[in-house]
Coordinates of N, CA and C in Angstrom, one line a residue:
M619 N 0.7 -1.3 -0.3 CA -0.4 -0.3 -0.1 C 0.8 1.3 0.3
K620 N 2.0 1.1 0.7 CA 3.3 2.1 0.9 C 3.4 2.8 -0.3
R621 N 4.1 1.1 -1.0 CA 4.3 1.8 -3.0 C 3.8 2.4 -3.6
L622 N 2.2 1.9 -3.7 CA 1.0 2.8 -3.8 C 0.9 4.2 -4.1
K623 N 1.1 4.3 -2.7 CA 0.6 5.4 -2.1 C 1.8 6.6 -2.9
G624 N 2.7 6.5 -2.4 CA 4.1 7.1 -2.8 C 4.6 6.4 -4.8
A625 N 3.7 5.5 -5.3 CA 3.6 6.0 -7.0 C 2.6 7.0 -7.2
L626 N 1.0 7.2 -6.6 CA -0.2 7.7 -7.0 C 0.6 9.9 -6.6
R627 N 1.7 9.7 -5.3 CA 1.0 11.4 -5.5 C 2.9 11.4 -6.3
K628 N 3.9 10.8 -6.7 CA 4.9 10.9 -7.6 C 3.4 11.0 -9.0
W629 N 3.0 10.4 -9.4 CA 2.4 10.4 -10.8 C 1.3 11.8 -10.6
N630 N 0.8 11.8 -10.0 CA -0.1 14.0 -9.7 C 0.8 14.5 -9.4
K631 N 2.3 14.7 -9.3 CA 2.9 16.1 -9.1 C 3.1 16.3 -10.7
E632 N 3.6 14.7 -11.0 CA 4.3 14.8 -13.2 C 2.7 15.4 -14.0
V633 N 2.0 14.9 -13.1 CA 0.6 15.0 -14.4 C -0.5 16.0 -13.7
Y634 N -0.4 16.4 -12.5 CA -1.5 17.7 -12.3 C -0.8 18.9 -11.6
G635 N 0.5 18.2 -11.0 CA 1.0 20.0 -9.9 C 1.9 20.6 -10.9
C636 N 2.0 21.7 -10.5 CA 2.1 23.0 -11.2 C 1.2 23.2 -11.8
M637 N 0.0 22.7 -12.1 CA -0.9 22.8 -13.4 C -0.8 24.9 -14.0
E638 N -0.4 25.5 -13.4 CA -0.3 26.8 -13.4 C 0.7 27.5 -14.2
S639 N 2.1 26.5 -13.6 CA 3.2 27.1 -15.3 C 2.9 26.6 -16.2
K640 N 2.2 25.1 -15.7 CA 2.5 24.5 -17.4 C 1.9 25.0 -18.7
I641 N 0.2 25.3 -18.1 CA -1.1 27.0 -18.4 C 0.7 28.1 -19.2
E642 N 0.9 28.4 -18.4 CA 1.2 29.7 -18.7 C 2.9 29.3 -20.3
D643 N 3.4 27.9 -19.4 CA 4.5 27.6 -20.6 C 3.9 27.5 -21.9
L644 N 2.7 26.7 -22.0 CA 1.8 26.1 -22.9 C 1.6 27.9 -23.8
T645 N 1.2 28.6 -23.3 CA 0.8 29.8 -23.9 C 2.1 30.7 -24.4
I646 N 3.1 30.5 -23.3 CA 3.9 32.1 -24.5 C 4.0 31.2 -25.2
G647 N 4.3 29.4 -25.2 CA 5.2 28.4 -26.2 C 3.9 28.8 -28.2
I648 N 2.6 29.0 -27.4 CA 2.1 29.4 -28.6 C 1.6 30.7 -28.7
E649 N 2.1 31.3 -27.5 CA 2.4 33.1 -28.6 C 3.1 33.2 -29.7
L650 N 4.2 32.5 -29.0 CA 5.6 32.6 -29.9 C 5.2 31.9 -31.5
L651 N 4.4 30.4 -31.5 CA 4.2 30.6 -33.0 C 3.3 31.3 -33.7
E652 N 2.2 31.7 -33.0 CA 1.6 32.8 -33.6 C 2.9 33.6 -33.8
L653 N 3.6 34.0 -32.8 CA 4.2 35.4 -34.3 C 4.9 35.5 -35.3
K654 N 5.7 33.5 -35.1 CA 6.5 33.4 -35.9 C 5.8 33.0 -37.2
G655 N 4.2 32.7 -37.1 CA 3.4 32.3 -38.3 C 3.0 33.3 -38.8
E656 N 3.2 34.7 -38.4 CA 2.4 36.1 -38.7 C 3.4 36.9 -39.4
R657 N 4.7 36.7 -39.0 CA 6.4 37.0 -39.8 C 6.3 36.5 -41.2
E658 N 6.8 35.2 -40.7 CA 6.8 34.3 -41.8 C 6.4 33.1 -42.1
G659 N 5.5 32.3 -41.2 CA 5.2 31.3 -41.5 C 5.3 29.8 -41.4
L660 N 5.0 29.2 -40.9 CA 4.8 27.8 -40.1 C 5.2 26.9 -41.1
S661 N 6.0 25.2 -40.6 CA 6.2 24.9 -41.4 C 5.2 23.8 -40.8
E662 N 5.3 22.7 -41.7 CA 4.3 22.2 -41.9 C 4.6 20.4 -39.5
E663 N 5.1 21.0 -39.9 CA 5.7 20.7 -37.9 C 5.3 21.0 -36.9
E664 N 5.8 22.7 -37.6 CA 5.8 23.4 -36.9 C 4.0 24.2 -37.0
L665 N 3.4 23.9 -37.4 CA 1.8 23.5 -37.1 C 1.3 22.7 -36.6
V666 N 1.8 21.1 -36.6 CA 1.7 20.1 -35.9 C 1.4 20.5 -34.4
E667 N 3.2 20.6 -33.9 CA 3.2 21.0 -32.6 C 2.2 22.4 -32.4
R668 N 1.9 23.1 -32.9 CA 1.0 24.8 -32.1 C -0.5 23.9 -32.3
K669 N -1.1 23.0 -32.8 CA -2.4 22.1 -32.6 C -1.7 21.5 -31.6
K670 N -1.1 20.4 -31.1 CA -0.8 19.9 -29.6 C -0.3 20.9 -28.3
K671 N 0.2 21.3 -29.2 CA 0.2 23.0 -28.0 C -1.3 22.8 -28.0
F672 N -1.9 23.2 -28.4 CA -3.9 23.7 -28.3 C -4.2 22.4 -27.6
D673 N -4.1 21.3 -28.2 CA -5.4 20.1 -27.5 C -4.3 20.1 -25.6
H674 N -2.9 19.9 -25.5 CA -2.8 20.0 -24.1 C -3.4 21.2 -23.2
L675 N -3.7 22.2 -23.9 CA -3.9 23.3 -23.1 C -5.7 23.7 -22.8
W676 N -6.0 23.1 -23.7 CA -7.5 22.8 -23.9 C -7.9 20.8 -22.4
L677 N -6.9 20.5 -22.6 CA -6.9 19.1 -21.8 C -6.6 19.5 -19.6
L678 N -5.7 20.7 -20.0 CA -5.1 21.9 -18.5 C -6.6 22.1 -17.9
L679 N -6.8 23.2 -18.6 CA -8.1 24.0 -18.6 C -8.9 23.6 -18.3
K680 N -9.9 22.4 -18.6 CA -10.8 21.7 -18.2 C -10.0 20.9 -16.6
S681 N -9.1 19.7 -16.7 CA -8.8 20.0 -15.6 C -8.9 20.8 -14.4
K682 N -8.2 21.8 -14.4 CA -8.2 22.8 -13.6 C -9.8 23.1 -13.3
E683 N -10.8 23.4 -14.8 CA -11.5 23.5 -13.9 C -12.1 22.5 -13.6
G684 N -12.3 21.0 -13.2 CA -12.5 20.5 -12.6 C -11.9 19.8 -11.7
V685 N -10.9 20.3 -11.1 CA -10.1 20.6 -9.1 C -11.0 21.6 -8.8
E686 N -11.3 22.9 -9.3 CA -11.4 23.7 -8.9 C -13.0 23.6 -8.7
F687 N -14.5 22.4 -8.8 CA -15.3 22.5 -9.5 C -15.5 21.6 -7.7
Q688 N -14.4 20.4 -8.3 CA -15.1 19.7 -6.7 C -14.4 19.8 -5.5
K689 N -13.3 21.2 -5.5 CA -13.0 22.1 -4.5 C -13.5 22.5 -3.7
S690 N -14.5 23.2 -5.0 CA -16.0 24.9 -4.3 C -17.3 23.4 -3.8
R691 N -17.4 22.4 -5.0 CA -18.2 21.2 -4.0 C -18.3 20.7 -2.4
S692 N -17.0 20.7 -2.2 CA -16.6 19.5 -1.7 C -16.4 20.5 0.1
R693 N -16.1 22.2 -0.2 CA -16.3 23.0 1.0 C -17.8 23.3 0.9
W694 N -18.8 23.0 0.4 CA -20.5 23.3 0.3 C -20.3 22.4 1.0
L695 N -20.5 21.3 0.9 CA -20.3 19.8 1.8 C -20.0 20.5 3.3
R696 N -18.8 20.9 3.6 CA -18.5 20.5 4.4 C -18.6 22.0 5.4
E697 N -18.5 23.1 4.9 CA -19.4 24.1 5.3 C -20.8 24.5 5.5
G698 N -21.5 23.6 5.0 CA -23.5 23.7 4.6 C -22.9 25.4 3.6
D699 N -24.6 25.8 3.8 CA -25.4 27.3 3.0 C -25.3 27.7 4.1
A700 N -24.4 28.1 3.6 CA -24.8 29.6 4.8 C -26.5 30.1 5.7
N701 N -26.9 30.1 4.2 CA -28.6 30.5 3.9 C -29.5 29.6 4.5
T702 N -29.0 28.7 4.9 CA -30.5 27.9 4.8 C -31.6 27.7 5.8
S703 N -31.1 28.8 6.6 CA -31.9 28.6 7.9 C -33.0 29.4 7.3
F704 N -32.1 30.7 6.9 CA -33.3 32.1 6.2 C -34.3 31.1 4.9
F705 N -33.3 30.6 4.3 CA -34.3 29.8 3.6 C -35.6 28.6 3.9
H706 N -35.1 28.2 5.0 CA -36.2 27.1 6.1 C -37.3 28.3 5.9
A707 N -36.6 28.8 7.2 CA -37.9 30.5 7.3 C -38.9 31.3 6.6
C708 N -38.2 30.9 4.6 CA -39.5 31.4 4.2 C -40.1 30.8 4.0

């Protein structure tokens, strides 16, 4: 069990760790490719790389949204709704 827990922690850090910096790096990479494309055009390999970066960015943004949603749900379940007694009184 301990080895599995360690492996899962390592996987989590590699896949989901530093999500903000990964999003920022991908955004910068896409911007650089866009600027190069405006100046001189992109080769076939660069177009494929740009598409992969967009796909990866989309995946990261969706994952981040899911994590934020789960955090808000768990917080709501833990703390409850602050207005519940007000609504029941009405």
